[in-house]
mmCIF file of C-alpha atoms in Angstrom:
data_model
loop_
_atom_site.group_PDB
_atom_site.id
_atom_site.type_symbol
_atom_site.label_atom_id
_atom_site.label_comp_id
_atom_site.label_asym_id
_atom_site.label_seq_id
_atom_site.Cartn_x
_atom_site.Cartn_y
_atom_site.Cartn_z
ATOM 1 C CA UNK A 162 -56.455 111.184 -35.769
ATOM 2 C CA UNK A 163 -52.870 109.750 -35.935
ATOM 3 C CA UNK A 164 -50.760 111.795 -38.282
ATOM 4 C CA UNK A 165 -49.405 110.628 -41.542
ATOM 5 C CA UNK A 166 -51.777 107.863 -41.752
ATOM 6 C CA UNK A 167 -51.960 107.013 -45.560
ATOM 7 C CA UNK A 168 -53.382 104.095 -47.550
ATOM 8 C CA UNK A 169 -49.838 102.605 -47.519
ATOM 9 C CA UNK A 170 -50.448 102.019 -43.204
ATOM 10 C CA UNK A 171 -54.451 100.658 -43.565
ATOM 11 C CA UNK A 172 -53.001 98.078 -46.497
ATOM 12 C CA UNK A 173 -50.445 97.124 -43.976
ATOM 13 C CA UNK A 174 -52.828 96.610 -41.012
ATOM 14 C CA UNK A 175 -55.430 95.207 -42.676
ATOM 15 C CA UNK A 176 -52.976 92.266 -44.106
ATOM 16 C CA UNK A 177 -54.414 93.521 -47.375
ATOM 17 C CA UNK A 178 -52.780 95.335 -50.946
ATOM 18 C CA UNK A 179 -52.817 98.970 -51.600
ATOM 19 C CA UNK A 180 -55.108 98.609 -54.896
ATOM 20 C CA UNK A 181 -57.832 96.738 -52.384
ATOM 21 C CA UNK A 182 -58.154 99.444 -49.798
ATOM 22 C CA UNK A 183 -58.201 101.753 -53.019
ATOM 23 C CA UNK A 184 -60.928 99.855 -54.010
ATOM 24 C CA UNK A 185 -62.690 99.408 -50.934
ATOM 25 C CA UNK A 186 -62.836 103.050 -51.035
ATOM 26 C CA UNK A 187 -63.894 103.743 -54.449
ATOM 27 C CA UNK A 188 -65.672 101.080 -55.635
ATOM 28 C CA UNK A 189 -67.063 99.290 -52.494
ATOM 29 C CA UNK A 190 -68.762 96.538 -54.684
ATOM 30 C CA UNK A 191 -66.072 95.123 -56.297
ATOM 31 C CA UNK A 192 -64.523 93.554 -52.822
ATOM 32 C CA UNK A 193 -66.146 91.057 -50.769
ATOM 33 C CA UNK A 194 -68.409 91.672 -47.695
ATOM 34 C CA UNK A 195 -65.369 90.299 -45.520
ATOM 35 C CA UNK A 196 -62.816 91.786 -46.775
ATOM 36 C CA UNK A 197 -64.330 95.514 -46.779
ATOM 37 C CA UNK A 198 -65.377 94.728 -43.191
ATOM 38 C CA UNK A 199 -61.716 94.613 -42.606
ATOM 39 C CA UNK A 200 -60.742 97.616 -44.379
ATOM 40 C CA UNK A 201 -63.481 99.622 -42.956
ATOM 41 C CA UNK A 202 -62.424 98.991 -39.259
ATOM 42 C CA UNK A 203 -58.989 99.330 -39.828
ATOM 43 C CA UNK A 204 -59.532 102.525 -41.416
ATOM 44 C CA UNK A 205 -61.689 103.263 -38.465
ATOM 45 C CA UNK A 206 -59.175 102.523 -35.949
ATOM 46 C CA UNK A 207 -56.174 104.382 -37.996
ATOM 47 C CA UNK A 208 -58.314 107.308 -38.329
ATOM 48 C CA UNK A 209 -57.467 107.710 -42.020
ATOM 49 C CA UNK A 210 -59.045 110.347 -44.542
ATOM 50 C CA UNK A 211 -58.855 110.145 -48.263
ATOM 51 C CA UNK A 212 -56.327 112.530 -49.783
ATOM 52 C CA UNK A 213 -58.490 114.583 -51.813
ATOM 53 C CA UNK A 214 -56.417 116.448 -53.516
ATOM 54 C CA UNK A 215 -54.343 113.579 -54.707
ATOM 55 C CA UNK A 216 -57.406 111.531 -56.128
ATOM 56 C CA UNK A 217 -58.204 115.046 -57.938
ATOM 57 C CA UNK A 218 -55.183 114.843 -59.471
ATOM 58 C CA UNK A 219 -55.573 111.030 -60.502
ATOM 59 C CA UNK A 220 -59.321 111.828 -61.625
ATOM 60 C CA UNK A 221 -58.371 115.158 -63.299
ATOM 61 C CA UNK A 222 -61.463 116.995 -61.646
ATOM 62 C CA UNK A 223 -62.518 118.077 -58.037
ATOM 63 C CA UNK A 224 -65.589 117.286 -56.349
ATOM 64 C CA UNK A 225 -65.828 120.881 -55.371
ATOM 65 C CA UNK A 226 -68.145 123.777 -57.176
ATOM 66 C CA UNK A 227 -67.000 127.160 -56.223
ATOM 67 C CA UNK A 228 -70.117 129.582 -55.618
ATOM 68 C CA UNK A 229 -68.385 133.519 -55.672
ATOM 69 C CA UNK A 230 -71.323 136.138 -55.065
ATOM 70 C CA UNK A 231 -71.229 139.422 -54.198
ATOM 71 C CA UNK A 232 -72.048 139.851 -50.638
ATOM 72 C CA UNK A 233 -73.044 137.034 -48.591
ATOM 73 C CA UNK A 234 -74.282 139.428 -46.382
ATOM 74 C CA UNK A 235 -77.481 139.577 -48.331
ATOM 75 C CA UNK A 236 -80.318 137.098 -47.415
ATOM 76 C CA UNK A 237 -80.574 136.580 -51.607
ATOM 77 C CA UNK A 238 -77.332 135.172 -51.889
ATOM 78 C CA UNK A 239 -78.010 132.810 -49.012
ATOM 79 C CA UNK A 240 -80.336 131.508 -50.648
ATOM 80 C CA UNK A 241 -78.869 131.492 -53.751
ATOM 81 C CA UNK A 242 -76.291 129.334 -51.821
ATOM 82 C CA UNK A 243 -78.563 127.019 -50.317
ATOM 83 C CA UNK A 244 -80.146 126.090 -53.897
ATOM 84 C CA UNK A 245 -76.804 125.308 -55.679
ATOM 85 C CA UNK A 246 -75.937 123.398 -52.436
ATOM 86 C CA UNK A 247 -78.943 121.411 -52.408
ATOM 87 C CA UNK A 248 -78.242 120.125 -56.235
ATOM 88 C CA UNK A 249 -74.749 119.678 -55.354
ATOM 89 C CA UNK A 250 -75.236 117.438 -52.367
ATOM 90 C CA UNK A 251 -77.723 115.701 -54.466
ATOM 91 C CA UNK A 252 -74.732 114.981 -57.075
ATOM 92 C CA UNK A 253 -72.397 113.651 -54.194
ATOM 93 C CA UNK A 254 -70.822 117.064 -54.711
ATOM 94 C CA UNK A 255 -69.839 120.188 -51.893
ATOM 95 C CA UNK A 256 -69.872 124.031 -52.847
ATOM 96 C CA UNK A 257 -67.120 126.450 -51.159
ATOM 97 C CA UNK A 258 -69.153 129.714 -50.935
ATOM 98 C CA UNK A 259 -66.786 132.749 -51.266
ATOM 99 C CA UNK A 260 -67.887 136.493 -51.239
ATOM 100 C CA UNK A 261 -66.438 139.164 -53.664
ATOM 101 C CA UNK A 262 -67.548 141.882 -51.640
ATOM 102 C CA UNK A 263 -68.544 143.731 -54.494
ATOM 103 C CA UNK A 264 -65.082 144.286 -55.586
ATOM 104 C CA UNK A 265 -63.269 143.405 -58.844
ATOM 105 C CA UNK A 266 -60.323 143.373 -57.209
ATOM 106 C CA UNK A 267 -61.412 140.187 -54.698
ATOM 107 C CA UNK A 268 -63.126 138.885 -57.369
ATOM 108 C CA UNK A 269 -60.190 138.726 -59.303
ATOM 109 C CA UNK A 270 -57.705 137.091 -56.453
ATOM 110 C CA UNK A 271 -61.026 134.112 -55.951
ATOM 111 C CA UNK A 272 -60.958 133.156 -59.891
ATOM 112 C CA UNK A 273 -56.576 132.918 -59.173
ATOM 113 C CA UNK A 274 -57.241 130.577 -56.048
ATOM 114 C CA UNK A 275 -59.756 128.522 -57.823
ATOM 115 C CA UNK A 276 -58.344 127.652 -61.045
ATOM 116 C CA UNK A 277 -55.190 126.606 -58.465
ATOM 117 C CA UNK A 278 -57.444 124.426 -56.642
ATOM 118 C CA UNK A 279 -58.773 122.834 -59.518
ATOM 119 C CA UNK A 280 -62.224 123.286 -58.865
ATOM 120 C CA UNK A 281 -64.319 121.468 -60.607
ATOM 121 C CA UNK A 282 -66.476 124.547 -62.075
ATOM 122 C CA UNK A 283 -67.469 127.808 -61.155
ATOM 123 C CA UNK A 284 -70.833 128.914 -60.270
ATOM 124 C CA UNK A 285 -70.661 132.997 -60.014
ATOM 125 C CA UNK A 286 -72.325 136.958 -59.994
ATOM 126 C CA UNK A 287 -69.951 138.497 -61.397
ATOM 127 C CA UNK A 288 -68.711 142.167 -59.765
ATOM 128 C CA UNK A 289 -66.476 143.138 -62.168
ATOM 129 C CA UNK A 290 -68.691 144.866 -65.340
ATOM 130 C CA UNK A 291 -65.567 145.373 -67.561
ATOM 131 C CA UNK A 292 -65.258 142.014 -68.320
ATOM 132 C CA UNK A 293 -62.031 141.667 -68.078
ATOM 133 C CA UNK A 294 -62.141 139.179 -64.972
ATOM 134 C CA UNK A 295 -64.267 136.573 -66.978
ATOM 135 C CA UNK A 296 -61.964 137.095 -70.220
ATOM 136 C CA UNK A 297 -59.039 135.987 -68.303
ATOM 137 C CA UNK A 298 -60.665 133.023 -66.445
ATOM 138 C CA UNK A 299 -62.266 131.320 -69.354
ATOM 139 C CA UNK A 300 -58.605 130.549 -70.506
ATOM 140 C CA UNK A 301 -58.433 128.236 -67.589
ATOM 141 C CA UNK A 302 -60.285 124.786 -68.578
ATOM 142 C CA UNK A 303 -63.116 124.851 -65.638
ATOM 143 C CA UNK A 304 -66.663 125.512 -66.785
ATOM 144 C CA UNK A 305 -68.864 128.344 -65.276
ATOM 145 C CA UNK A 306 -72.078 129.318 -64.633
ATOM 146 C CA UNK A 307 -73.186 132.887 -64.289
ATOM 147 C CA UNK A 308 -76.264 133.100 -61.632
ATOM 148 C CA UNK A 309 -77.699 136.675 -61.713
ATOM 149 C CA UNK A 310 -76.497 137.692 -65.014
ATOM 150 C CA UNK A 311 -77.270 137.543 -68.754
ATOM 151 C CA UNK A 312 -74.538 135.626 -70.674
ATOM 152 C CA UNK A 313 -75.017 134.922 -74.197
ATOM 153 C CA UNK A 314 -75.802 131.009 -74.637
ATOM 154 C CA UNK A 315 -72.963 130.414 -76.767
ATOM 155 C CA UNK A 316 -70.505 131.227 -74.562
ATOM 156 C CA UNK A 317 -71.737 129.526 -71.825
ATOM 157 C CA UNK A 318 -74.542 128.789 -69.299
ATOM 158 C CA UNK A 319 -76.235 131.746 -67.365
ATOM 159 C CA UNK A 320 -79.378 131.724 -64.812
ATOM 160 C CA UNK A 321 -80.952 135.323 -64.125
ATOM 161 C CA UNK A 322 -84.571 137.051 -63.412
ATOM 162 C CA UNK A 323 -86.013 139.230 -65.606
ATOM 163 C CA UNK A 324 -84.996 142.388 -64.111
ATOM 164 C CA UNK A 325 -86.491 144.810 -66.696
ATOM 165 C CA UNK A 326 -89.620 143.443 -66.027
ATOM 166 C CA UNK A 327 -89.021 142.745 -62.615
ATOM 167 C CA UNK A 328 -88.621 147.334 -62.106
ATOM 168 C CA UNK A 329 -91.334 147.707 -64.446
ATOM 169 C CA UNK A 330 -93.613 145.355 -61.989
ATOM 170 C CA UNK A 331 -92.765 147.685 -59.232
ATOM 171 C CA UNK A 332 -93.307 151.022 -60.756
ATOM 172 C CA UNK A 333 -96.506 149.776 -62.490
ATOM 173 C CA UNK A 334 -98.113 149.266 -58.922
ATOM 174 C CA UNK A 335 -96.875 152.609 -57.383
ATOM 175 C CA UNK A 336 -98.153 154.419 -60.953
ATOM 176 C CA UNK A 337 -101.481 152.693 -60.220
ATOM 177 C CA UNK A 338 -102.013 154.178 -56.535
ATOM 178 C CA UNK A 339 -101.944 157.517 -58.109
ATOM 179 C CA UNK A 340 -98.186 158.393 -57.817
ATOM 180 C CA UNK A 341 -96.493 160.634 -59.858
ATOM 181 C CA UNK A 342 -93.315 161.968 -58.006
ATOM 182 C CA UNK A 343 -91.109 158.628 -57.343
ATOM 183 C CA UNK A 344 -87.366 158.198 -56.746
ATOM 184 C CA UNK A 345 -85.357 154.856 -57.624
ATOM 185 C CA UNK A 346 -82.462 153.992 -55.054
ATOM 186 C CA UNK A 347 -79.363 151.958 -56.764
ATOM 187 C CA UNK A 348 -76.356 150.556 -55.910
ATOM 188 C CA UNK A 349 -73.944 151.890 -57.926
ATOM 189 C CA UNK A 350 -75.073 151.522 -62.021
ATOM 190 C CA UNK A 351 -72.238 149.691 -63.202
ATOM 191 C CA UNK A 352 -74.087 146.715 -61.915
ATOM 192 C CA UNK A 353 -76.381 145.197 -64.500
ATOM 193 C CA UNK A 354 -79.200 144.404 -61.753
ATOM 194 C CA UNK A 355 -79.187 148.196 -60.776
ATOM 195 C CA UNK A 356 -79.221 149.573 -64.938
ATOM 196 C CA UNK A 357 -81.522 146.700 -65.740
ATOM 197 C CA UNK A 358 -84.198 147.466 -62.782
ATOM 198 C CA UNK A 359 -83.834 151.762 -63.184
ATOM 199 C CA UNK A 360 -84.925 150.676 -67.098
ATOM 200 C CA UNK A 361 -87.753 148.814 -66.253
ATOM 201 C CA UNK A 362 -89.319 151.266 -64.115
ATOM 202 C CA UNK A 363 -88.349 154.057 -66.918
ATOM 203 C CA UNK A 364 -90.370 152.013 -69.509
ATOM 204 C CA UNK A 365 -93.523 151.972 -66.943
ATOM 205 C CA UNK A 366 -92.982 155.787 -66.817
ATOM 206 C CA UNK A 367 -93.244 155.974 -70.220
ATOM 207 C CA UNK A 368 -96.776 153.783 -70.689
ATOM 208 C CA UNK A 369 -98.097 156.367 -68.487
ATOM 209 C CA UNK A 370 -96.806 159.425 -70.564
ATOM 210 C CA UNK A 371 -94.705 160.254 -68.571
ATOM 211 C CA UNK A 372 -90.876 161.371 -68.437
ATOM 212 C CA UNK A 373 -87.385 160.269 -67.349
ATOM 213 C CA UNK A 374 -87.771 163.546 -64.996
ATOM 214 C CA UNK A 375 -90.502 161.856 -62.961
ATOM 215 C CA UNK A 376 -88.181 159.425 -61.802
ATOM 216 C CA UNK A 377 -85.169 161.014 -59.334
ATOM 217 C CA UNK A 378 -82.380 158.760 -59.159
ATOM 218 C CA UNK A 379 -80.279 158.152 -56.014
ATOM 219 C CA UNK A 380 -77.276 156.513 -55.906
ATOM 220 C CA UNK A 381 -75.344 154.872 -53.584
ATOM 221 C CA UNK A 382 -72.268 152.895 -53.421
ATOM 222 C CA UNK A 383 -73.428 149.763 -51.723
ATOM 223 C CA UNK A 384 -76.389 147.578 -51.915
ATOM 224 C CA UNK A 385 -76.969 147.442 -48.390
ATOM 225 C CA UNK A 386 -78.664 149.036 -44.815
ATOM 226 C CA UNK A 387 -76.524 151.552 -43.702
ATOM 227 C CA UNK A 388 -76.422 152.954 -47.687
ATOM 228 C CA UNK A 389 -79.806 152.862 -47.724
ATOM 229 C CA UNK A 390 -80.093 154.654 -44.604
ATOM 230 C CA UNK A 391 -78.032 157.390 -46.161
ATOM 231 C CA UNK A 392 -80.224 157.254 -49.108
ATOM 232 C CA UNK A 393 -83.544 158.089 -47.037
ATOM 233 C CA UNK A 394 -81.645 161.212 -45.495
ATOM 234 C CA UNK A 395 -80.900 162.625 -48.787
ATOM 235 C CA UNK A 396 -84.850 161.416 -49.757
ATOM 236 C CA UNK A 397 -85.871 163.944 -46.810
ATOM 237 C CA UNK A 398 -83.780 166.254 -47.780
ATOM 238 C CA UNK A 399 -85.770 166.475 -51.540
ATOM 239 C CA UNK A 400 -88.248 169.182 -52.151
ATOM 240 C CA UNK A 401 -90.717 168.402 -53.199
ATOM 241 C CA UNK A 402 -90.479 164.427 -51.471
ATOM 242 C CA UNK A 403 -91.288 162.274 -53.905
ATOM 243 C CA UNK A 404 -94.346 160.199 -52.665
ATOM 244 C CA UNK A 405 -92.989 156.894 -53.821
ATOM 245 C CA UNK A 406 -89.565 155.145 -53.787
ATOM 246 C CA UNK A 407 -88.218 151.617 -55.435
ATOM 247 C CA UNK A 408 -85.056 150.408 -54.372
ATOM 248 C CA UNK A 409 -83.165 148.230 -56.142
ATOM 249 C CA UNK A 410 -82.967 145.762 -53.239
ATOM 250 C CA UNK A 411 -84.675 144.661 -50.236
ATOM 251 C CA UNK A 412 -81.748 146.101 -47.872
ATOM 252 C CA UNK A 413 -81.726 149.569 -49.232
ATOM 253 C CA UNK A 414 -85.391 149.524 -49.241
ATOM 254 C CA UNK A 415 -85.089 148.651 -45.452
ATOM 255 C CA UNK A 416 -82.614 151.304 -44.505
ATOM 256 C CA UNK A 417 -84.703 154.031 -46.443
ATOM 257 C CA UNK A 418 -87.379 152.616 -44.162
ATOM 258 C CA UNK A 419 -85.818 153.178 -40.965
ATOM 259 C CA UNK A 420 -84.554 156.802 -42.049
ATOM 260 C CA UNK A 421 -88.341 157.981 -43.185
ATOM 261 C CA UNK A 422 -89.411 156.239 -39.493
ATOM 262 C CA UNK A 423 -86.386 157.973 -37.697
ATOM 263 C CA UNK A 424 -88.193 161.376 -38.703
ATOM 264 C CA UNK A 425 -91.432 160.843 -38.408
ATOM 265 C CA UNK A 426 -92.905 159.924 -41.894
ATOM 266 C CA UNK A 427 -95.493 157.396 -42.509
ATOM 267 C CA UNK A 428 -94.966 154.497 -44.663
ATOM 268 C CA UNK A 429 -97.320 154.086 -46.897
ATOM 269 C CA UNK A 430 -99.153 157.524 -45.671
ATOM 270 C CA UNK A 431 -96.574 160.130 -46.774
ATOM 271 C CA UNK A 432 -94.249 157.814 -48.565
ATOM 272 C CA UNK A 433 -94.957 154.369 -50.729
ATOM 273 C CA UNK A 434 -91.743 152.114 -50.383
ATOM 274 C CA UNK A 435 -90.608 148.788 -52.919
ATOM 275 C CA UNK A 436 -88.042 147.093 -52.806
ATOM 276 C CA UNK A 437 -86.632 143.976 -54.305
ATOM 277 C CA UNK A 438 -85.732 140.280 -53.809
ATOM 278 C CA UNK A 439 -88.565 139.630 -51.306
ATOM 279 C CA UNK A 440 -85.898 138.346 -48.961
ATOM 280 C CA UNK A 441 -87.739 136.842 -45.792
ATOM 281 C CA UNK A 442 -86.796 140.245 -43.560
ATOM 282 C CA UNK A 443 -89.366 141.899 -45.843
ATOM 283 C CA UNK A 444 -92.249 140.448 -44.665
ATOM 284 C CA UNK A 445 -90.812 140.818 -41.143
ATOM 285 C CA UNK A 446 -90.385 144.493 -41.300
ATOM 286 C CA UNK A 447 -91.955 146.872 -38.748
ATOM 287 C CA UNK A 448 -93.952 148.181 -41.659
ATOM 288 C CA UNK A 449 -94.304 144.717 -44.231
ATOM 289 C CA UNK A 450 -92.297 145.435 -47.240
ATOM 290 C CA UNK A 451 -93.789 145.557 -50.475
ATOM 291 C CA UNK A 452 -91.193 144.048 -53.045
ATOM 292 C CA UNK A 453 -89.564 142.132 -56.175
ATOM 293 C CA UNK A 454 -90.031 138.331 -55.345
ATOM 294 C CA UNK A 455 -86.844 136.695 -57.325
ATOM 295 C CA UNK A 456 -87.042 132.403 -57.124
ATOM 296 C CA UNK A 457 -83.263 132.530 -55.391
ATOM 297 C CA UNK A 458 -83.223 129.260 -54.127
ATOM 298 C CA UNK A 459 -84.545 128.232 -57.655
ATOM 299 C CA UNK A 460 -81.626 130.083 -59.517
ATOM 300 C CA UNK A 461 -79.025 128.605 -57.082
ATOM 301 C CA UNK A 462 -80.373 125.195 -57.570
ATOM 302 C CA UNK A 463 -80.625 125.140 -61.647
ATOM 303 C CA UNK A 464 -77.329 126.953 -61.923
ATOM 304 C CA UNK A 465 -75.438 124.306 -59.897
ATOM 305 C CA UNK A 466 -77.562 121.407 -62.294
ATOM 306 C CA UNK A 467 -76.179 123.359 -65.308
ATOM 307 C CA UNK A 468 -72.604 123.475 -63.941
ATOM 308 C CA UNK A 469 -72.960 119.432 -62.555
ATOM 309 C CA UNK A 470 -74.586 118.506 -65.935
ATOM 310 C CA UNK A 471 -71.625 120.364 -67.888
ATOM 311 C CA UNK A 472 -68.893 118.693 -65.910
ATOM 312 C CA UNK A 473 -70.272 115.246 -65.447
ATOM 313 C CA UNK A 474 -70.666 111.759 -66.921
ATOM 314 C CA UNK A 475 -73.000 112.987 -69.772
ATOM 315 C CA UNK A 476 -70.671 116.633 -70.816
ATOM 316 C CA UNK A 477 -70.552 115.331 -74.191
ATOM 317 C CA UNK A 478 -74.435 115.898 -74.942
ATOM 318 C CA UNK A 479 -74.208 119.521 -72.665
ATOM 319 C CA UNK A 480 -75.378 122.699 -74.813
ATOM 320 C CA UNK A 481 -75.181 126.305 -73.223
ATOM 321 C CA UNK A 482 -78.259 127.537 -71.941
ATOM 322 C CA UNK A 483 -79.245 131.227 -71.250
ATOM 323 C CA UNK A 484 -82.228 130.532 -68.638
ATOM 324 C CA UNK A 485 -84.030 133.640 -68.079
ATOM 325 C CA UNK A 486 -86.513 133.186 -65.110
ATOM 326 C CA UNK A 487 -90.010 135.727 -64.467
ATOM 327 C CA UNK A 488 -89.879 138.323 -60.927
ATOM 328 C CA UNK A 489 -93.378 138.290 -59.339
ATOM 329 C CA UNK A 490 -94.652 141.715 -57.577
ATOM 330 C CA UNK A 491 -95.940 140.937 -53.546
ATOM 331 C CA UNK A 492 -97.600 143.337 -52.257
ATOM 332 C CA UNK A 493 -97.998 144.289 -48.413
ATOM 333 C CA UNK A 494 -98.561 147.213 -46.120
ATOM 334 C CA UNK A 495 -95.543 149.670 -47.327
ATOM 335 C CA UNK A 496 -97.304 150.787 -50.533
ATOM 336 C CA UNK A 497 -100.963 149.959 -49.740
ATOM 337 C CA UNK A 498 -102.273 153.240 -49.118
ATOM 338 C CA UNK A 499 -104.000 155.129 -52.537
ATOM 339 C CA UNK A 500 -102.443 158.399 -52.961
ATOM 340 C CA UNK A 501 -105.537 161.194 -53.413
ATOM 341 C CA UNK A 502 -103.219 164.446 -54.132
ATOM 342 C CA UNK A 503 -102.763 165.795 -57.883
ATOM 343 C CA UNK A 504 -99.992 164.949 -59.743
ATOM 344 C CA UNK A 505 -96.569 165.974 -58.596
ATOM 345 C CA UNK A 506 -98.133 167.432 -55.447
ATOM 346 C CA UNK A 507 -97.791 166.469 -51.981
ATOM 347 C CA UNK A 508 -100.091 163.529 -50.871
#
């Protein structure tokens, strides 16, 4: 492409005005067939792009959503990112993915960049659970749309699972086998995902009678493999094992996996395993993973319609919504095997 081509050079070339190329560009149907012929290969041959950032400025909004999440790392956030994209594309609209890591901090520098960029909204999991991140960005005039989170509907749109119901679903089924001795691996709790899911299975405890103290609680500081690989050695480490374990996510659930295979103990014969998000490793696992389906592509998709239908042609008739979408249990081969000891005892 020859540099510093602008509109200025095509108008010139083409034996045409500025305003005509402009329209050409923008509004194709109000020049004749000719004409934008003309245009077209000129622009061709000149190797001209549209300055994007000035027609922003002209239009007063981007054509870019900004999707932050916390660790693109995770299959659930691809997806996540493939359903907002879809509905974006759909809207003649791209998404810049960008990944908090986890970290306030990060999170904090993204929300800077994109109010500078003028995005034209914000589609994003928050990681910082003060607050005080969100407080400061919704004094910037871009609309967002929280996508794994609860946000009440007055202050804006959020799309999120169910994930008191979604724990409860998993510690339901391992109660049911005949287990009485579990363990619930978490990221760390100041994630809502991670309090939300460890209440859940609490309240399916509590149907059966039974107390907070059947439930041992390990934490870790990331939702991923290698923490839940740690997790699993401090799982051996427990006496008595608990028979049963639900992690909080499909990754930890596959690192405590490969630490209970690493020494030797059968999953589902010694030890039940669920995880969470039903991301498409977990069917693929050496042992299938039983786990937390969550529609990701679904709550990408509807969050990005939210966001496109808040900053679009029809904003005036918008109203918040606070979409709250059901978990569904799948079952497979790591928790299929009915325990037959007595409670609390090895099985």
């Amino acid at each position: 492409m020859a540099p510093g081509v602008g509109i200025k050079e095509v108008a010139r070339e083409a034996g045409v005005s500025v305003g005509t190329v402009s329209n050409v560009i923008n509004r194709p149907e109000s020049v004749s067939e000719e004409t934008r012929a003309r245009v077209l290969s000129t622009i061709e041959r000149l190797g001209y792009v549209r300055q994007e950032s000035a027609r922003q400025l002209r239009a007063g909004h981007s054509r870019i959503i900004a999707l932050l999440v916390l660790d693109m790392a995770n299959p659930f956030f691809v997806d996540v990112a493939r359903g907002a994209e879809r509905a974006a594309r759909e809207a003649g609209l791209g998404v810049m993915v960008c990944n908090s890591a986890q970290s306030p901090e990060e999170e904090a520098d993204y929300l800077g960049l994109f109010a500078e960029q003028r995005v034209r909204g914000v589609l994003m999991t928050p990681a910082d659970m003060t607050g005080r991140n969100l407080a400061s960005f919704r004094r910037q005039p871009i609309p967002f749309v929280l996508v794994d989170r609860v946000l009440p509907s007055a202050e804006g749109c959020s799309v999120s699972v169910d994930d008191v119901t979604g724990g409860e679903l998993a510690v339901r089924h391992l109660l049911g086998l005949g287990h009485r001795t579990l363990a619930y691996v978490s990221g760390p709790m100041r994630l809502a995902q991670c309090r939300d899911r460890r209440e859940g299975a609490l309240r399916a405890l509590r149907e059966q009678g039974l107390g907070e103290s059947a439930l041992r609680h390990v934490e870790v500081e990331r939702l991923d493999v290698t923490s839940g690989r740690d997790a699993g050695a401090r799982l051996l480490g427990m006496s008595p094992r608990p028979t049963a374990v639900f992690c909080a996510n499909d990754l930890l659930a596959l690192g405590v996996l490969q630490s209970l295979y690493g020494a030797g103990v059968s999953v589902p014969g010694e030890v039940a395993l669920v995880g969470y998000d039903d991301i498409e490793f977990a069917a693929a696992a050496a042992v299938p993973l039983t786990s937390v389906r969550q529609p990701a592509f679904r709550m990408g998709r509807m969050a990005a319609e939210l966001l496109i239908e808040e900053t679009g042609e029809r904003a005036a008739d918008h109203r918040h919504q606070r979409i709250v979408l059901q978990p569904e249990l799948v079952v497979r081969g790591s928790s299929l095997v009915r325990s037959r000891g007595r409670a609390g005892g090895p099985r």
